[in-house]
Amino acid sequence: MFYMTASLFLIAAVSFGMMGGQVIYQGTNRTISFEIRSQDAETAAAIVSLVSLAVGMSKQQEKG
């Protein structure tokens, strides 16, 4: 569940990052903080693809 929430925050951060922004997510024992600038658009696209791949893998593990 943590990774699903973190993935949603990451996707939101990428969306805000196109304009420039910073997102901090604090879980029970983990903290995720990152800042995305507009020139990181290629990196953001790679992050989104990795996150979607990870979410897909976790959904398959839940089914299996």
CSV table of N, CA and C in Angstrom, one decimal:
chain,number,residue,atom,x,y,z
A,1,MET,N,0.8,-1.2,0.0
A,1,MET,CA,0.0,0.0,0.0
A,1,MET,C,0.9,1.3,0.0
A,2,PHE,N,2.0,1.2,0.7
A,2,PHE,CA,2.9,2.4,0.7
A,2,PHE,C,3.4,2.7,-0.6
A,3,TYR,N,3.8,1.7,-1.4
A,3,TYR,CA,4.3,1.9,-2.7
A,3,TYR,C,3.3,2.4,-3.7
A,4,MET,N,2.0,2.0,-3.5
A,4,MET,CA,1.0,2.5,-4.4
A,4,MET,C,0.8,4.0,-4.1
A,5,THR,N,0.7,4.4,-2.8
A,5,THR,CA,0.6,5.8,-2.4
A,5,THR,C,1.8,6.6,-2.9
A,6,ALA,N,3.0,6.1,-2.7
A,6,ALA,CA,4.2,6.8,-3.2
A,6,ALA,C,4.2,6.9,-4.7
A,7,SER,N,3.7,5.9,-5.4
A,7,SER,CA,3.6,6.0,-6.9
A,7,SER,C,2.7,7.2,-7.3
A,8,LEU,N,1.5,7.3,-6.6
A,8,LEU,CA,0.6,8.4,-6.9
A,8,LEU,C,1.2,9.7,-6.6
A,9,PHE,N,2.0,9.8,-5.5
A,9,PHE,CA,2.7,11.1,-5.2
A,9,PHE,C,3.7,11.4,-6.3
A,10,LEU,N,4.4,10.3,-6.7
A,10,LEU,CA,5.4,10.5,-7.7
A,10,LEU,C,4.9,11.0,-9.0
A,11,ILE,N,3.7,10.4,-9.4
A,11,ILE,CA,3.1,10.9,-10.7
A,11,ILE,C,2.6,12.3,-10.5
A,12,ALA,N,2.0,12.6,-9.4
A,12,ALA,CA,1.6,14.0,-9.1
A,12,ALA,C,2.8,15.0,-9.1
A,13,ALA,N,3.9,14.5,-8.6
A,13,ALA,CA,5.1,15.3,-8.6
A,13,ALA,C,5.7,15.6,-10.0
A,14,VAL,N,5.6,14.6,-10.8
A,14,VAL,CA,6.0,14.7,-12.2
A,14,VAL,C,5.1,15.7,-12.9
A,15,SER,N,3.8,15.7,-12.6
A,15,SER,CA,2.9,16.7,-13.2
A,15,SER,C,3.2,18.1,-12.8
A,16,PHE,N,3.5,18.2,-11.5
A,16,PHE,CA,3.8,19.6,-11.0
A,16,PHE,C,5.2,19.9,-11.4
A,17,GLY,N,6.1,18.9,-11.6
A,17,GLY,CA,7.5,19.2,-12.0
A,17,GLY,C,7.6,19.8,-13.3
A,18,MET,N,6.6,19.6,-14.2
A,18,MET,CA,6.7,20.2,-15.5
A,18,MET,C,6.7,21.7,-15.4
A,19,MET,N,6.1,22.2,-14.3
A,19,MET,CA,6.1,23.6,-14.0
A,19,MET,C,7.2,23.9,-13.0
A,20,GLY,N,7.7,22.9,-12.3
A,20,GLY,CA,8.7,23.1,-11.3
A,20,GLY,C,8.1,23.1,-9.9
A,21,GLY,N,8.6,22.1,-9.1
A,21,GLY,CA,8.0,22.0,-7.8
A,21,GLY,C,8.7,21.0,-7.0
A,22,GLN,N,8.3,20.8,-5.7
A,22,GLN,CA,8.9,19.9,-4.8
A,22,GLN,C,7.8,19.2,-4.1
A,23,VAL,N,7.9,17.9,-3.8
A,23,VAL,CA,6.9,17.1,-3.1
A,23,VAL,C,7.6,16.3,-2.0
A,24,ILE,N,7.0,16.3,-0.9
A,24,ILE,CA,7.5,15.5,0.3
A,24,ILE,C,6.4,14.6,0.8
A,25,TYR,N,6.7,13.3,0.8
A,25,TYR,CA,5.7,12.4,1.3
A,25,TYR,C,6.3,11.7,2.6
A,26,GLN,N,5.6,11.7,3.7
A,26,GLN,CA,6.1,11.0,4.9
A,26,GLN,C,5.2,9.9,5.2
A,27,GLY,N,5.8,8.7,5.2
A,27,GLY,CA,5.0,7.5,5.6
A,27,GLY,C,5.3,7.3,7.1
A,28,THR,N,4.9,6.1,7.5
A,28,THR,CA,5.1,5.8,8.9
A,28,THR,C,6.6,5.7,9.3
A,29,ASN,N,7.4,5.1,8.5
A,29,ASN,CA,8.8,5.0,8.8
A,29,ASN,C,9.7,5.4,7.6
A,30,ARG,N,9.1,6.0,6.5
A,30,ARG,CA,9.8,6.4,5.3
A,30,ARG,C,9.5,7.8,4.9
A,31,THR,N,10.4,8.5,4.4
A,31,THR,CA,10.2,9.8,3.8
A,31,THR,C,10.7,9.9,2.4
A,32,ILE,N,9.8,10.4,1.5
A,32,ILE,CA,10.2,10.6,0.1
A,32,ILE,C,10.2,12.1,-0.2
A,33,SER,N,11.3,12.6,-0.6
A,33,SER,CA,11.4,14.0,-1.0
A,33,SER,C,12.1,14.1,-2.3
A,34,PHE,N,11.5,14.8,-3.2
A,34,PHE,CA,12.2,15.1,-4.5
A,34,PHE,C,11.7,16.3,-5.1
A,35,GLU,N,12.6,16.9,-5.9
A,35,GLU,CA,12.3,18.2,-6.6
A,35,GLU,C,12.5,17.9,-8.1
A,36,ILE,N,11.6,18.3,-8.9
A,36,ILE,CA,11.7,18.1,-10.3
A,36,ILE,C,11.6,19.5,-11.0
A,37,ARG,N,12.6,19.7,-11.9
A,37,ARG,CA,12.6,21.0,-12.6
A,37,ARG,C,12.1,20.7,-14.1
A,38,SER,N,11.8,21.8,-14.8
A,38,SER,CA,11.2,21.6,-16.1
A,38,SER,C,12.2,20.9,-17.1
A,39,GLN,N,13.5,21.1,-16.9
A,39,GLN,CA,14.4,20.5,-17.8
A,39,GLN,C,14.6,19.0,-17.6
A,40,ASP,N,13.9,18.5,-16.5
A,40,ASP,CA,14.0,17.1,-16.2
A,40,ASP,C,12.8,16.3,-16.9
A,41,ALA,N,12.3,16.8,-18.0
A,41,ALA,CA,11.1,16.2,-18.6
A,41,ALA,C,11.4,14.8,-19.0
A,42,GLU,N,12.6,14.5,-19.6
A,42,GLU,CA,12.9,13.2,-20.0
A,42,GLU,C,13.1,12.2,-18.8
A,43,THR,N,13.7,12.7,-17.8
A,43,THR,CA,13.8,11.9,-16.6
A,43,THR,C,12.4,11.6,-16.0
A,44,ALA,N,11.6,12.6,-16.0
A,44,ALA,CA,10.2,12.4,-15.5
A,44,ALA,C,9.5,11.4,-16.3
A,45,ALA,N,9.6,11.4,-17.6
A,45,ALA,CA,9.0,10.4,-18.4
A,45,ALA,C,9.5,9.0,-18.1
A,46,ALA,N,10.8,8.9,-17.9
A,46,ALA,CA,11.4,7.6,-17.5
A,46,ALA,C,10.9,7.1,-16.1
A,47,ILE,N,10.7,8.1,-15.2
A,47,ILE,CA,10.2,7.8,-13.8
A,47,ILE,C,8.8,7.3,-13.9
A,48,VAL,N,8.0,7.9,-14.7
A,48,VAL,CA,6.6,7.5,-14.9
A,48,VAL,C,6.5,6.1,-15.5
A,49,SER,N,7.3,5.8,-16.5
A,49,SER,CA,7.3,4.5,-17.0
A,49,SER,C,7.8,3.4,-16.0
A,50,LEU,N,8.8,3.7,-15.2
A,50,LEU,CA,9.2,2.8,-14.2
A,50,LEU,C,8.2,2.6,-13.1
A,51,VAL,N,7.5,3.7,-12.7
A,51,VAL,CA,6.5,3.6,-11.7
A,51,VAL,C,5.3,2.7,-12.2
A,52,SER,N,4.9,3.0,-13.5
A,52,SER,CA,3.8,2.2,-14.0
A,52,SER,C,4.2,0.7,-14.1
A,53,LEU,N,5.4,0.4,-14.5
A,53,LEU,CA,5.9,-0.9,-14.5
A,53,LEU,C,5.9,-1.6,-13.1
A,54,ALA,N,6.3,-0.8,-12.1
A,54,ALA,CA,6.3,-1.3,-10.7
A,54,ALA,C,4.9,-1.6,-10.3
A,55,VAL,N,4.0,-0.7,-10.6
A,55,VAL,CA,2.6,-0.9,-10.1
A,55,VAL,C,2.0,-2.1,-10.8
A,56,GLY,N,2.3,-2.3,-12.1
A,56,GLY,CA,1.8,-3.4,-12.8
A,56,GLY,C,2.4,-4.7,-12.2
A,57,MET,N,3.7,-4.7,-11.8
A,57,MET,CA,4.2,-5.9,-11.2
A,57,MET,C,3.6,-6.2,-9.9
A,58,SER,N,3.3,-5.2,-9.1
A,58,SER,CA,2.7,-5.4,-7.8
A,58,SER,C,1.3,-5.9,-7.9
A,59,LYS,N,0.6,-5.4,-8.9
A,59,LYS,CA,-0.8,-5.9,-9.1
A,59,LYS,C,-0.7,-7.4,-9.5
A,60,GLN,N,0.2,-7.8,-10.3
A,60,GLN,CA,0.3,-9.2,-10.7
A,60,GLN,C,0.7,-10.0,-9.5
A,61,GLN,N,1.5,-9.5,-8.6
A,61,GLN,CA,1.8,-10.3,-7.4
A,61,GLN,C,0.6,-10.5,-6.5
A,62,GLU,N,-0.2,-9.4,-6.4
A,62,GLU,CA,-1.4,-9.5,-5.6
A,62,GLU,C,-2.4,-10.6,-6.2
A,63,LYS,N,-2.5,-10.7,-7.5
A,63,LYS,CA,-3.4,-11.7,-8.2
A,63,LYS,C,-2.8,-13.1,-8.0
A,64,GLY,N,-1.5,-13.2,-8.1
A,64,GLY,CA,-0.8,-14.5,-8.1
A,64,GLY,C,-0.7,-15.0,-6.6
